[in-house]
């Protein structure tokens, strides 16, 4: 409880990462009287948001994307832009008076010698000790670029989607976008609208496509409503809605998926929200092609054996969580490198070590990490109160 914890304690709870998850956790802790220090490796909060492509807008509504304790301004509109999101995070840190240290990267976390605290090792030889640690280094941490055979021989321009900003450098060029998640789909549309000569979209697994909003009802609210329902029921409802709202694009190279929408979500693949992809595919402006198999000099060899010669390849192939070096030795990650628990729960192997922001739920990441932050704050405050009471006995 807040009254049992001293805000001036010289051993604060450390929050690793100054993105939405880290800031929300720090604000929730502070609201309960727990001193929290945010450690951010870049020079400003919201570093990953600053690096996203120019046209990015949230796929979740403004009202359901705000962090605890500070609504987003109505002037941001229903679908918040990248720049507005960055401004919001800056204001959020200021509004809550958060204690933030920038330019410090934490490289590993381990139990301290006394067995009661956590020892954080950081750049510059820094060692910090705290009773609890919140890891919020982000879902999109380290760009993942597949090691395609022969890729080193490719003479065109190859970049990961994390380096893409806008279509101006690609005007009049033949571009292949690899990956049809939300990022790849939106970049493909951006390229078409920005004047690329030809845009192809390499598809490994056919995605589920949903409308961002139907008759004013956002897809996110549907995601919230169905999240606790049986998977088979949601899959069946998803098939019906897809046939009503999404045209059959089979003749354009993008058939309907043969697996259920929610079954795929449970496997970690969220639906693609339509930001112009359907229209672009129907008009032949975005051309779906088979997955990339390998490279052969300036040619890209696709999984169906065909060869194409794009001038630019943009790999929207996702990210690694990159938690192995930080906490992998503690036995708190699963076989995919994801935390085994999140929110207010901690692993029995690492009590006092919390994780937030490492899932991408159908109900909206910002909404869920906001809820996680409250759970973390309650758990940390409760542990601190119990520890204080035990010492006073």
C-alpha positions as YAML, in Angstrom:
chain: A
units: angstrom
residues:
- id: 1
  name: UNK
  ca: [0.00, 0.00, 0.00]
- id: 2
  name: UNK
  ca: [1.20, 3.50, -0.80]
- id: 3
  name: UNK
  ca: [1.50, 4.63, 2.83]
- id: 4
  name: UNK
  ca: [3.82, 1.71, 3.63]
- id: 5
  name: UNK
  ca: [6.44, 2.63, 1.01]
- id: 6
  name: UNK
  ca: [8.87, 5.53, 1.08]
- id: 7
  name: UNK
  ca: [9.09, 7.52, -2.15]
- id: 8
  name: UNK
  ca: [12.59, 8.67, -1.12]
- id: 9
  name: UNK
  ca: [13.93, 5.13, -0.77]
- id: 10
  name: UNK
  ca: [17.41, 5.11, -2.30]
- id: 11
  name: UNK
  ca: [16.75, 1.67, -3.79]
- id: 12
  name: UNK
  ca: [13.95, 2.25, -6.28]
- id: 13
  name: UNK
  ca: [12.16, -0.15, -8.51]
- id: 14
  name: UNK
  ca: [13.91, 0.00, -11.88]
- id: 15
  name: UNK
  ca: [11.91, 0.04, -15.09]
- id: 16
  name: UNK
  ca: [13.95, -0.93, -18.16]
- id: 17
  name: UNK
  ca: [12.62, 0.87, -21.22]
- id: 18
  name: UNK
  ca: [11.09, 4.29, -21.79]
- id: 19
  name: UNK
  ca: [8.33, 3.32, -24.21]
- id: 20
  name: UNK
  ca: [4.60, 3.17, -23.40]
- id: 21
  name: UNK
  ca: [4.91, 0.04, -21.26]
- id: 22
  name: UNK
  ca: [7.76, 1.39, -19.16]
- id: 23
  name: UNK
  ca: [6.19, 4.82, -18.67]
- id: 24
  name: UNK
  ca: [2.82, 3.33, -17.73]
- id: 25
  name: UNK
  ca: [4.43, 1.00, -15.19]
- id: 26
  name: UNK
  ca: [6.45, 3.84, -13.66]
- id: 27
  name: UNK
  ca: [3.37, 6.08, -13.40]
- id: 28
  name: UNK
  ca: [1.30, 3.32, -11.82]
- id: 29
  name: UNK
  ca: [4.06, 2.59, -9.30]
- id: 30
  name: UNK
  ca: [4.42, 6.27, -8.43]
- id: 31
  name: UNK
  ca: [0.66, 6.54, -7.92]
- id: 32
  name: UNK
  ca: [1.00, 3.85, -5.23]
- id: 33
  name: UNK
  ca: [3.88, 5.62, -3.53]
- id: 34
  name: UNK
  ca: [6.62, 3.43, -4.95]
- id: 35
  name: UNK
  ca: [9.69, 5.19, -6.27]
- id: 36
  name: UNK
  ca: [10.40, 4.03, -9.82]
- id: 37
  name: UNK
  ca: [13.31, 4.98, -12.06]
- id: 38
  name: UNK
  ca: [12.99, 4.48, -15.80]
- id: 39
  name: UNK
  ca: [16.20, 3.50, -17.59]
- id: 40
  name: UNK
  ca: [16.15, 4.31, -21.32]
- id: 41
  name: UNK
  ca: [19.04, 3.48, -23.62]
- id: 42
  name: UNK
  ca: [18.28, 6.24, -26.14]
- id: 43
  name: UNK
  ca: [18.26, 9.96, -25.45]
- id: 44
  name: UNK
  ca: [14.47, 10.37, -25.22]
- id: 45
  name: UNK
  ca: [11.32, 8.47, -24.31]
- id: 46
  name: UNK
  ca: [9.37, 6.71, -27.03]
- id: 47
  name: UNK
  ca: [12.45, 5.91, -29.11]
- id: 48
  name: UNK
  ca: [10.83, 3.13, -31.15]
- id: 49
  name: UNK
  ca: [7.84, 5.34, -31.98]
- id: 50
  name: UNK
  ca: [10.13, 8.08, -33.25]
- id: 51
  name: UNK
  ca: [11.64, 5.61, -35.71]
- id: 52
  name: UNK
  ca: [8.41, 4.34, -37.26]
- id: 53
  name: UNK
  ca: [7.41, 5.24, -40.82]
- id: 54
  name: UNK
  ca: [5.80, 8.62, -41.41]
- id: 55
  name: UNK
  ca: [2.24, 7.57, -42.24]
- id: 56
  name: UNK
  ca: [1.81, 5.31, -39.23]
- id: 57
  name: UNK
  ca: [-1.39, 5.69, -37.22]
- id: 58
  name: UNK
  ca: [-2.57, 3.53, -34.35]
- id: 59
  name: UNK
  ca: [-4.91, 0.72, -35.33]
- id: 60
  name: UNK
  ca: [-6.59, 1.14, -31.95]
- id: 61
  name: UNK
  ca: [-8.82, 4.05, -30.99]
- id: 62
  name: UNK
  ca: [-7.63, 7.09, -29.08]
- id: 63
  name: UNK
  ca: [-9.89, 6.37, -26.11]
- id: 64
  name: UNK
  ca: [-8.70, 2.78, -25.79]
- id: 65
  name: UNK
  ca: [-5.02, 3.61, -26.29]
- id: 66
  name: UNK
  ca: [-4.39, 6.15, -23.52]
- id: 67
  name: UNK
  ca: [-2.08, 5.19, -20.67]
- id: 68
  name: UNK
  ca: [-3.26, 5.30, -17.02]
- id: 69
  name: UNK
  ca: [-3.84, 8.74, -15.59]
- id: 70
  name: UNK
  ca: [-3.78, 10.87, -18.75]
- id: 71
  name: UNK
  ca: [-6.33, 10.80, -21.60]
- id: 72
  name: UNK
  ca: [-5.19, 11.56, -25.12]
- id: 73
  name: UNK
  ca: [-6.42, 14.95, -26.41]
- id: 74
  name: UNK
  ca: [-9.48, 14.91, -28.67]
- id: 75
  name: UNK
  ca: [-7.47, 16.98, -31.14]
- id: 76
  name: UNK
  ca: [-5.41, 13.86, -31.91]
- id: 77
  name: UNK
  ca: [-8.40, 12.39, -33.73]
- id: 78
  name: UNK
  ca: [-9.79, 8.89, -33.46]
- id: 79
  name: UNK
  ca: [-6.72, 7.20, -34.99]
- id: 80
  name: UNK
  ca: [-3.60, 8.69, -33.42]
- id: 81
  name: UNK
  ca: [-0.62, 9.47, -35.66]
- id: 82
  name: UNK
  ca: [2.98, 8.56, -34.93]
- id: 83
  name: UNK
  ca: [3.93, 12.17, -34.21]
- id: 84
  name: UNK
  ca: [1.00, 12.66, -31.86]
- id: 85
  name: UNK
  ca: [1.92, 9.45, -30.06]
- id: 86
  name: UNK
  ca: [5.45, 10.72, -29.48]
- id: 87
  name: UNK
  ca: [4.10, 14.03, -28.16]
- id: 88
  name: UNK
  ca: [1.75, 12.13, -25.87]
- id: 89
  name: UNK
  ca: [4.55, 10.02, -24.39]
- id: 90
  name: UNK
  ca: [6.64, 13.14, -23.75]
- id: 91
  name: UNK
  ca: [3.68, 14.83, -22.05]
- id: 92
  name: UNK
  ca: [2.89, 11.68, -20.09]
- id: 93
  name: UNK
  ca: [6.36, 11.56, -18.56]
- id: 94
  name: UNK
  ca: [6.16, 15.26, -17.70]
- id: 95
  name: UNK
  ca: [2.61, 15.11, -16.33]
- id: 96
  name: UNK
  ca: [3.41, 12.25, -13.94]
- id: 97
  name: UNK
  ca: [6.79, 13.68, -12.93]
- id: 98
  name: UNK
  ca: [8.53, 10.45, -13.84]
- id: 99
  name: UNK
  ca: [12.15, 9.90, -12.91]
- id: 100
  name: UNK
  ca: [13.88, 9.00, -16.18]
- id: 101
  name: UNK
  ca: [17.55, 8.37, -16.88]
- id: 102
  name: UNK
  ca: [18.44, 8.34, -20.57]
- id: 103
  name: UNK
  ca: [21.54, 7.06, -22.35]
- id: 104
  name: UNK
  ca: [21.82, 3.99, -20.12]
- id: 105
  name: UNK
  ca: [21.44, 0.51, -21.56]
- id: 106
  name: UNK
  ca: [20.98, -2.37, -19.14]
- id: 107
  name: UNK
  ca: [22.81, -5.41, -20.45]
- id: 108
  name: UNK
  ca: [21.95, -8.02, -17.82]
- id: 109
  name: UNK
  ca: [19.92, -8.55, -14.67]
- id: 110
  name: UNK
  ca: [20.78, -10.95, -11.86]
- id: 111
  name: UNK
  ca: [20.07, -11.57, -8.21]
- id: 112
  name: UNK
  ca: [22.17, -9.45, -5.85]
- id: 113
  name: UNK
  ca: [24.52, -11.08, -3.35]
- id: 114
  name: UNK
  ca: [22.04, -10.63, -0.49]
- id: 115
  name: UNK
  ca: [19.43, -12.63, -2.41]
- id: 116
  name: UNK
  ca: [16.75, -10.03, -1.69]
- id: 117
  name: UNK
  ca: [17.37, -7.50, -4.44]
- id: 118
  name: UNK
  ca: [18.16, -7.32, -8.14]
- id: 119
  name: UNK
  ca: [21.48, -6.21, -9.59]
- id: 120
  name: UNK
  ca: [21.40, -4.49, -12.96]
- id: 121
  name: UNK
  ca: [24.51, -4.20, -15.10]
- id: 122
  name: UNK
  ca: [24.56, -1.27, -17.49]
- id: 123
  name: UNK
  ca: [26.73, 0.51, -19.99]
- id: 124
  name: UNK
  ca: [29.70, 2.41, -18.62]
- id: 125
  name: UNK
  ca: [30.20, -0.19, -15.89]
- id: 126
  name: UNK
  ca: [27.09, 0.93, -14.01]
- id: 127
  name: UNK
  ca: [25.66, -1.37, -11.36]
- id: 128
  name: UNK
  ca: [22.25, -0.59, -9.90]
- id: 129
  name: UNK
  ca: [20.43, -2.41, -7.12]
- id: 130
  name: UNK
  ca: [16.68, -2.47, -6.56]
- id: 131
  name: UNK
  ca: [14.03, -4.62, -4.88]
- id: 132
  name: UNK
  ca: [12.11, -5.19, -8.11]
- id: 133
  name: UNK
  ca: [12.62, -4.78, -11.84]
- id: 134
  name: UNK
  ca: [10.11, -4.19, -14.63]
- id: 135
  name: UNK
  ca: [11.33, -5.20, -18.07]
- id: 136
  name: UNK
  ca: [9.61, -3.10, -20.76]
- id: 137
  name: UNK
  ca: [12.14, -3.13, -23.59]
- id: 138
  name: UNK
  ca: [9.45, -3.49, -26.22]
- id: 139
  name: UNK
  ca: [7.76, -5.91, -28.60]
- id: 140
  name: UNK
  ca: [9.62, -4.45, -31.60]
- id: 141
  name: UNK
  ca: [13.14, -4.47, -30.21]
- id: 142
  name: UNK
  ca: [15.64, -5.88, -32.71]
- id: 143
  name: UNK
  ca: [14.84, -6.08, -36.46]
- id: 144
  name: UNK
  ca: [14.72, -9.63, -37.78]
- id: 145
  name: UNK
  ca: [16.19, -10.07, -41.26]
- id: 146
  name: UNK
  ca: [16.05, -13.65, -42.61]
- id: 147
  name: UNK
  ca: [19.31, -15.20, -43.77]
- id: 148
  name: UNK
  ca: [18.09, -16.00, -47.28]
- id: 149
  name: UNK
  ca: [20.50, -18.10, -49.36]
- id: 150
  name: UNK
  ca: [22.45, -15.91, -51.77]
- id: 151
  name: UNK
  ca: [21.26, -12.64, -50.25]
- id: 152
  name: UNK
  ca: [24.83, -11.34, -50.13]
- id: 153
  name: UNK
  ca: [24.91, -11.42, -53.94]
- id: 154
  name: UNK
  ca: [21.91, -9.13, -54.34]
- id: 155
  name: UNK
  ca: [22.92, -5.94, -56.13]
- id: 156
  name: UNK
  ca: [19.77, -3.94, -55.40]
- id: 157
  name: UNK
  ca: [18.80, -2.09, -52.24]
- id: 158
  name: UNK
  ca: [17.80, -4.28, -49.30]
- id: 159
  name: UNK
  ca: [16.46, -2.81, -46.07]
- id: 160
  name: UNK
  ca: [14.40, -3.87, -43.09]
- id: 161
  name: UNK
  ca: [11.03, -2.17, -42.65]
- id: 162
  name: UNK
  ca: [12.38, -0.48, -39.51]
- id: 163
  name: UNK
  ca: [14.53, 1.70, -41.81]
- id: 164
  name: UNK
  ca: [11.61, 2.70, -44.06]
- id: 165
  name: UNK
  ca: [10.27, 6.22, -43.53]
- id: 166
  name: UNK
  ca: [8.27, 7.28, -46.61]
- id: 167
  name: UNK
  ca: [7.94, 6.44, -50.32]
- id: 168
  name: UNK
  ca: [9.90, 9.39, -51.73]
- id: 169
  name: UNK
  ca: [13.20, 7.49, -52.26]
- id: 170
  name: UNK
  ca: [11.33, 4.75, -54.15]
- id: 171
  name: UNK
  ca: [9.34, 6.85, -56.58]
- id: 172
  name: UNK
  ca: [9.47, 5.25, -60.03]
- id: 173
  name: UNK
  ca: [11.15, 2.08, -58.72]
- id: 174
  name: UNK
  ca: [10.23, -1.60, -58.74]
- id: 175
  name: UNK
  ca: [9.84, -2.62, -55.10]
- id: 176
  name: UNK
  ca: [9.25, -5.98, -53.42]
- id: 177
  name: UNK
  ca: [7.83, -5.87, -49.89]
- id: 178
  name: UNK
  ca: [8.41, -9.12, -48.00]
- id: 179
  name: UNK
  ca: [5.85, -9.93, -45.33]
- id: 180
  name: UNK
  ca: [2.14, -9.25, -45.20]
- id: 181
  name: UNK
  ca: [1.61, -8.29, -41.59]
- id: 182
  name: UNK
  ca: [0.24, -4.86, -40.75]
- id: 183
  name: UNK
  ca: [3.59, -3.18, -41.39]
- id: 184
  name: UNK
  ca: [4.23, -4.82, -44.75]
- id: 185
  name: UNK
  ca: [0.67, -4.21, -45.95]
- id: 186
  name: UNK
  ca: [0.76, -0.55, -45.01]
- id: 187
  name: UNK
  ca: [4.19, 0.05, -46.52]
- id: 188
  name: UNK
  ca: [3.02, -1.56, -49.78]
- id: 189
  name: UNK
  ca: [0.06, 0.82, -49.95]
- id: 190
  name: UNK
  ca: [2.28, 3.76, -49.03]
- id: 191
  name: UNK
  ca: [4.62, 2.92, -51.92]
- id: 192
  name: UNK
  ca: [1.74, 2.73, -54.39]
- id: 193
  name: UNK
  ca: [0.36, 6.06, -53.26]
- id: 194
  name: UNK
  ca: [3.86, 7.56, -53.31]
- id: 195
  name: UNK
  ca: [4.54, 6.74, -56.95]
- id: 196
  name: UNK
  ca: [6.54, 3.50, -56.99]
- id: 197
  name: UNK
  ca: [6.54, 2.04, -60.50]
- id: 198
  name: UNK
  ca: [5.65, -1.46, -59.33]
- id: 199
  name: UNK
  ca: [4.88, -2.95, -55.92]
- id: 200
  name: UNK
  ca: [4.84, -6.67, -55.19]
- id: 201
  name: UNK
  ca: [4.07, -8.21, -51.85]
- id: 202
  name: UNK
  ca: [5.68, -11.54, -50.95]
- id: 203
  name: UNK
  ca: [3.25, -13.69, -48.95]
- id: 204
  name: UNK
  ca: [4.39, -16.69, -46.94]
- id: 205
  name: UNK
  ca: [1.18, -17.19, -44.94]
- id: 206
  name: UNK
  ca: [-2.08, -15.72, -46.20]
- id: 207
  name: UNK
  ca: [-3.29, -13.22, -43.59]
- id: 208
  name: UNK
  ca: [-6.71, -12.58, -42.17]
- id: 209
  name: UNK
  ca: [-7.79, -9.09, -43.23]
- id: 210
  name: UNK
  ca: [-10.31, -7.09, -41.22]
- id: 211
  name: UNK
  ca: [-11.77, -3.63, -41.60]
- id: 212
  name: UNK
  ca: [-10.36, -1.20, -39.05]
- id: 213
  name: UNK
  ca: [-13.87, 0.09, -38.48]
- id: 214
  name: UNK
  ca: [-17.28, -0.98, -39.75]
- id: 215
  name: UNK
  ca: [-20.18, 1.50, -39.52]
- id: 216
  name: UNK
  ca: [-18.25, 3.32, -36.82]
- id: 217
  name: UNK
  ca: [-17.59, 0.16, -34.77]
- id: 218
  name: UNK
  ca: [-13.80, -0.38, -34.42]
- id: 219
  name: UNK
  ca: [-12.34, -3.86, -34.85]
- id: 220
  name: UNK
  ca: [-10.56, -3.38, -31.54]
- id: 221
  name: UNK
  ca: [-13.85, -3.40, -29.62]
- id: 222
  name: UNK
  ca: [-14.78, -6.67, -31.26]
- id: 223
  name: UNK
  ca: [-11.39, -8.01, -30.22]
- id: 224
  name: UNK
  ca: [-12.08, -7.04, -26.62]
- id: 225
  name: UNK
  ca: [-15.52, -8.68, -26.65]
- id: 226
  name: UNK
  ca: [-14.42, -12.01, -28.13]
- id: 227
  name: UNK
  ca: [-11.12, -12.40, -26.32]
- id: 228
  name: UNK
  ca: [-12.53, -14.74, -23.66]
- id: 229
  name: UNK
  ca: [-14.84, -16.69, -25.96]
- id: 230
  name: UNK
  ca: [-14.08, -20.23, -27.23]
- id: 231
  name: UNK
  ca: [-11.62, -20.23, -30.11]
- id: 232
  name: UNK
  ca: [-13.87, -22.30, -32.40]
- id: 233
  name: UNK
  ca: [-16.77, -19.91, -31.90]
- id: 234
  name: UNK
  ca: [-14.67, -16.85, -32.74]
- id: 235
  name: UNK
  ca: [-13.13, -18.60, -35.75]
- id: 236
  name: UNK
  ca: [-16.61, -19.39, -37.09]
- id: 237
  name: UNK
  ca: [-17.84, -15.84, -36.55]
- id: 238
  name: UNK
  ca: [-14.67, -14.50, -38.15]
- id: 239
  name: UNK
  ca: [-15.27, -16.54, -41.32]
- id: 240
  name: UNK
  ca: [-18.81, -15.21, -41.60]
- id: 241
  name: UNK
  ca: [-17.72, -11.59, -41.11]
- id: 242
  name: UNK
  ca: [-14.88, -11.97, -43.62]
- id: 243
  name: UNK
  ca: [-17.26, -13.16, -46.32]
- id: 244
  name: UNK
  ca: [-19.54, -10.20, -45.64]
- id: 245
  name: UNK
  ca: [-16.94, -7.44, -45.36]
- id: 246
  name: UNK
  ca: [-13.85, -8.59, -47.29]
- id: 247
  name: UNK
  ca: [-14.01, -9.47, -51.01]
- id: 248
  name: UNK
  ca: [-12.50, -12.69, -52.30]
- id: 249
  name: UNK
  ca: [-9.08, -11.78, -53.69]
- id: 250
  name: UNK
  ca: [-8.11, -15.28, -54.81]
- id: 251
  name: UNK
  ca: [-7.88, -14.29, -58.47]
- id: 252
  name: UNK
  ca: [-5.47, -11.54, -57.44]
- id: 253
  name: UNK
  ca: [-3.18, -13.93, -55.59]
- id: 254
  name: UNK
  ca: [-4.52, -13.42, -52.09]
- id: 255
  name: UNK
  ca: [-6.94, -16.26, -51.25]
- id: 256
  name: UNK
  ca: [-8.88, -16.55, -48.03]
- id: 257
  name: UNK
  ca: [-6.93, -18.20, -45.19]
- id: 258
  name: UNK
  ca: [-7.62, -21.85, -44.49]
- id: 259
  name: UNK
  ca: [-7.15, -21.41, -40.72]
- id: 260
  name: UNK
  ca: [-9.37, -19.59, -38.22]
- id: 261
  name: UNK
  ca: [-8.77, -15.94, -37.33]
- id: 262
  name: UNK
  ca: [-8.62, -16.47, -33.57]
- id: 263
  name: UNK
  ca: [-6.63, -19.68, -33.90]
- id: 264
  name: UNK
  ca: [-3.99, -17.61, -35.66]
- id: 265
  name: UNK
  ca: [-4.16, -14.90, -33.00]
- id: 266
  name: UNK
  ca: [-3.49, -17.51, -30.31]
- id: 267
  name: UNK
  ca: [-0.38, -18.44, -32.28]
- id: 268
  name: UNK
  ca: [0.79, -14.82, -32.23]
- id: 269
  name: UNK
  ca: [-0.43, -13.59, -35.64]
- id: 270
  name: UNK
  ca: [-2.84, -10.66, -35.40]
- id: 271
  name: UNK
  ca: [-5.15, -9.86, -38.35]
- id: 272
  name: UNK
  ca: [-4.13, -7.25, -40.91]
- id: 273
  name: UNK
  ca: [-6.26, -4.15, -40.58]
- id: 274
  name: UNK
  ca: [-7.18, -2.81, -43.99]
- id: 275
  name: UNK
  ca: [-5.52, 0.55, -44.60]
- id: 276
  name: UNK
  ca: [-6.02, 0.45, -48.35]
- id: 277
  name: UNK
  ca: [-4.58, -3.00, -49.12]
- id: 278
  name: UNK
  ca: [-7.86, -4.50, -50.34]
- id: 279
  name: UNK
  ca: [-8.44, -1.74, -52.88]
- id: 280
  name: UNK
  ca: [-4.80, -1.76, -54.00]
- id: 281
  name: UNK
  ca: [-4.84, -5.54, -54.58]
- id: 282
  name: UNK
  ca: [-8.20, -5.43, -56.38]
- id: 283
  name: UNK
  ca: [-6.88, -2.75, -58.74]
- id: 284
  name: UNK
  ca: [-3.66, -4.65, -59.37]
- id: 285
  name: UNK
  ca: [-1.53, -1.89, -57.85]
- id: 286
  name: UNK
  ca: [-0.17, -4.23, -55.18]
- id: 287
  name: UNK
  ca: [0.67, -7.66, -56.62]
- id: 288
  name: UNK
  ca: [0.80, -10.57, -54.15]
- id: 289
  name: UNK
  ca: [3.52, -13.11, -55.03]
- id: 290
  name: UNK
  ca: [4.94, -16.23, -53.41]
- id: 291
  name: UNK
  ca: [7.30, -16.10, -50.45]
- id: 292
  name: UNK
  ca: [10.99, -15.35, -50.96]
- id: 293
  name: UNK
  ca: [13.10, -18.48, -51.21]
- id: 294
  name: UNK
  ca: [16.55, -17.19, -52.10]
- id: 295
  name: UNK
  ca: [18.52, -14.60, -54.03]
- id: 296
  name: UNK
  ca: [20.52, -15.14, -57.22]
- id: 297
  name: UNK
  ca: [22.59, -12.07, -58.09]
- id: 298
  name: UNK
  ca: [20.01, -9.36, -58.84]
- id: 299
  name: UNK
  ca: [17.12, -11.80, -58.97]
- id: 300
  name: UNK
  ca: [14.82, -12.88, -56.18]
- id: 301
  name: UNK
  ca: [13.81, -16.55, -56.40]
- id: 302
  name: UNK
  ca: [10.32, -17.11, -55.06]
- id: 303
  name: UNK
  ca: [8.98, -20.24, -53.40]
- id: 304
  name: UNK
  ca: [7.01, -21.18, -56.52]
- id: 305
  name: UNK
  ca: [10.20, -21.15, -58.60]
- id: 306
  name: UNK
  ca: [9.55, -17.86, -60.38]
- id: 307
  name: UNK
  ca: [12.26, -15.20, -60.53]
- id: 308
  name: UNK
  ca: [11.76, -11.46, -60.30]
- id: 309
  name: UNK
  ca: [14.17, -8.54, -60.44]
- id: 310
  name: UNK
  ca: [13.08, -5.77, -58.09]
- id: 311
  name: UNK
  ca: [15.30, -2.75, -57.59]
- id: 312
  name: UNK
  ca: [14.45, -2.59, -53.90]
- id: 313
  name: UNK
  ca: [13.53, -5.24, -51.32]
- id: 314
  name: UNK
  ca: [11.91, -4.08, -48.08]
- id: 315
  name: UNK
  ca: [11.77, -6.83, -45.46]
- id: 316
  name: UNK
  ca: [8.77, -6.43, -43.17]
- id: 317
  name: UNK
  ca: [9.84, -9.61, -41.41]
- id: 318
  name: UNK
  ca: [9.29, -8.67, -37.80]
- id: 319
  name: UNK
  ca: [11.46, -8.30, -34.74]
- id: 320
  name: UNK
  ca: [13.20, -10.28, -32.05]
- id: 321
  name: UNK
  ca: [12.31, -9.56, -28.43]
- id: 322
  name: UNK
  ca: [16.07, -9.89, -27.70]
- id: 323
  name: UNK
  ca: [15.64, -10.79, -24.04]
- id: 324
  name: UNK
  ca: [18.12, -13.66, -23.95]
- id: 325
  name: UNK
  ca: [21.15, -11.59, -23.03]
- id: 326
  name: UNK
  ca: [19.24, -9.57, -20.48]
- id: 327
  name: UNK
  ca: [17.38, -12.28, -18.55]
- id: 328
  name: UNK
  ca: [17.83, -15.55, -20.47]
- id: 329
  name: UNK
  ca: [20.04, -17.03, -17.75]
- id: 330
  name: UNK
  ca: [17.23, -16.70, -15.18]
- id: 331
  name: UNK
  ca: [14.96, -19.35, -16.72]
- id: 332
  name: UNK
  ca: [12.09, -16.91, -17.28]
- id: 333
  name: UNK
  ca: [11.76, -17.23, -21.08]
- id: 334
  name: UNK
  ca: [9.97, -19.84, -23.16]
- id: 335
  name: UNK
  ca: [11.35, -21.59, -26.24]
- id: 336
  name: UNK
  ca: [10.52, -18.57, -28.41]
- id: 337
  name: UNK
  ca: [12.39, -16.18, -26.13]
- id: 338
  name: UNK
  ca: [9.18, -14.67, -24.74]
- id: 339
  name: UNK
  ca: [8.52, -14.17, -21.00]
- id: 340
  name: UNK
  ca: [6.68, -17.08, -19.42]
- id: 341
  name: UNK
  ca: [4.62, -14.67, -17.29]
- id: 342
  name: UNK
  ca: [3.67, -11.03, -17.60]
- id: 343
  name: UNK
  ca: [1.83, -8.28, -15.78]
- id: 344
  name: UNK
  ca: [1.54, -8.66, -12.02]
- id: 345
  name: UNK
  ca: [2.81, -12.25, -11.95]
- id: 346
  name: UNK
  ca: [6.43, -13.22, -11.51]
- id: 347
  name: UNK
  ca: [8.16, -16.52, -12.08]
- id: 348
  name: UNK
  ca: [8.93, -18.62, -9.02]
- id: 349
  name: UNK
  ca: [12.51, -18.61, -10.31]
- id: 350
  name: UNK
  ca: [12.67, -14.81, -10.27]
- id: 351
  name: UNK
  ca: [10.33, -13.19, -7.72]
- id: 352
  name: UNK
  ca: [10.16, -9.44, -8.18]
- id: 353
  name: UNK
  ca: [10.99, -9.52, -11.90]
- id: 354
  name: UNK
  ca: [8.09, -8.29, -14.04]
- id: 355
  name: UNK
  ca: [7.46, -8.06, -17.79]
- id: 356
  name: UNK
  ca: [5.12, -5.89, -19.82]
- id: 357
  name: UNK
  ca: [4.56, -5.18, -23.50]
- id: 358
  name: UNK
  ca: [5.69, -8.50, -24.97]
- id: 359
  name: UNK
  ca: [2.37, -9.60, -26.42]
- id: 360
  name: UNK
  ca: [0.33, -8.21, -29.31]
- id: 361
  name: UNK
  ca: [-3.24, -9.08, -28.29]
- id: 362
  name: UNK
  ca: [-6.33, -8.72, -30.44]
- id: 363
  name: UNK
  ca: [-7.72, -6.29, -27.84]
- id: 364
  name: UNK
  ca: [-4.91, -3.78, -28.43]
- id: 365
  name: UNK
  ca: [-1.35, -3.69, -27.13]
- id: 366
  name: UNK
  ca: [-1.58, -0.25, -25.50]
- id: 367
  name: UNK
  ca: [-4.77, -1.20, -23.68]
- id: 368
  name: UNK
  ca: [-3.26, -4.41, -22.35]
- id: 369
  name: UNK
  ca: [0.04, -2.93, -21.21]
- id: 370
  name: UNK
  ca: [-1.93, -0.21, -19.42]
- id: 371
  name: UNK
  ca: [-3.81, -2.93, -17.56]
- id: 372
  name: UNK
  ca: [-0.52, -4.73, -16.92]
- id: 373
  name: UNK
  ca: [0.96, -1.59, -15.37]
- id: 374
  name: UNK
  ca: [-1.78, -1.45, -12.74]
- id: 375
  name: UNK
  ca: [-1.31, -5.13, -11.93]
- id: 376
  name: UNK
  ca: [2.44, -4.69, -11.61]
- id: 377
  name: UNK
  ca: [2.05, -1.68, -9.33]
- id: 378
  name: UNK
  ca: [-0.35, -3.56, -7.05]
- id: 379
  name: UNK
  ca: [1.96, -6.55, -6.85]
- id: 380
  name: UNK
  ca: [5.09, -4.50, -6.17]
- id: 381
  name: UNK
  ca: [3.38, -2.33, -3.53]
- id: 382
  name: UNK
  ca: [1.97, -5.41, -1.82]
- id: 383
  name: UNK
  ca: [5.38, -7.13, -1.72]
- id: 384
  name: UNK
  ca: [7.03, -3.98, -0.37]
- id: 385
  name: UNK
  ca: [4.40, -3.56, 2.34]
- id: 386
  name: UNK
  ca: [4.77, -7.19, 3.44]
- id: 387
  name: UNK
  ca: [8.56, -6.87, 3.51]
- id: 388
  name: UNK
  ca: [8.38, -3.70, 5.57]
- id: 389
  name: UNK
  ca: [5.94, -5.25, 8.02]
- id: 390
  name: UNK
  ca: [8.15, -8.33, 8.43]
- id: 391
  name: UNK
  ca: [11.16, -6.17, 9.27]
- id: 392
  name: UNK
  ca: [9.19, -4.23, 11.90]
- id: 393
  name: UNK
  ca: [8.17, -7.35, 13.79]
...
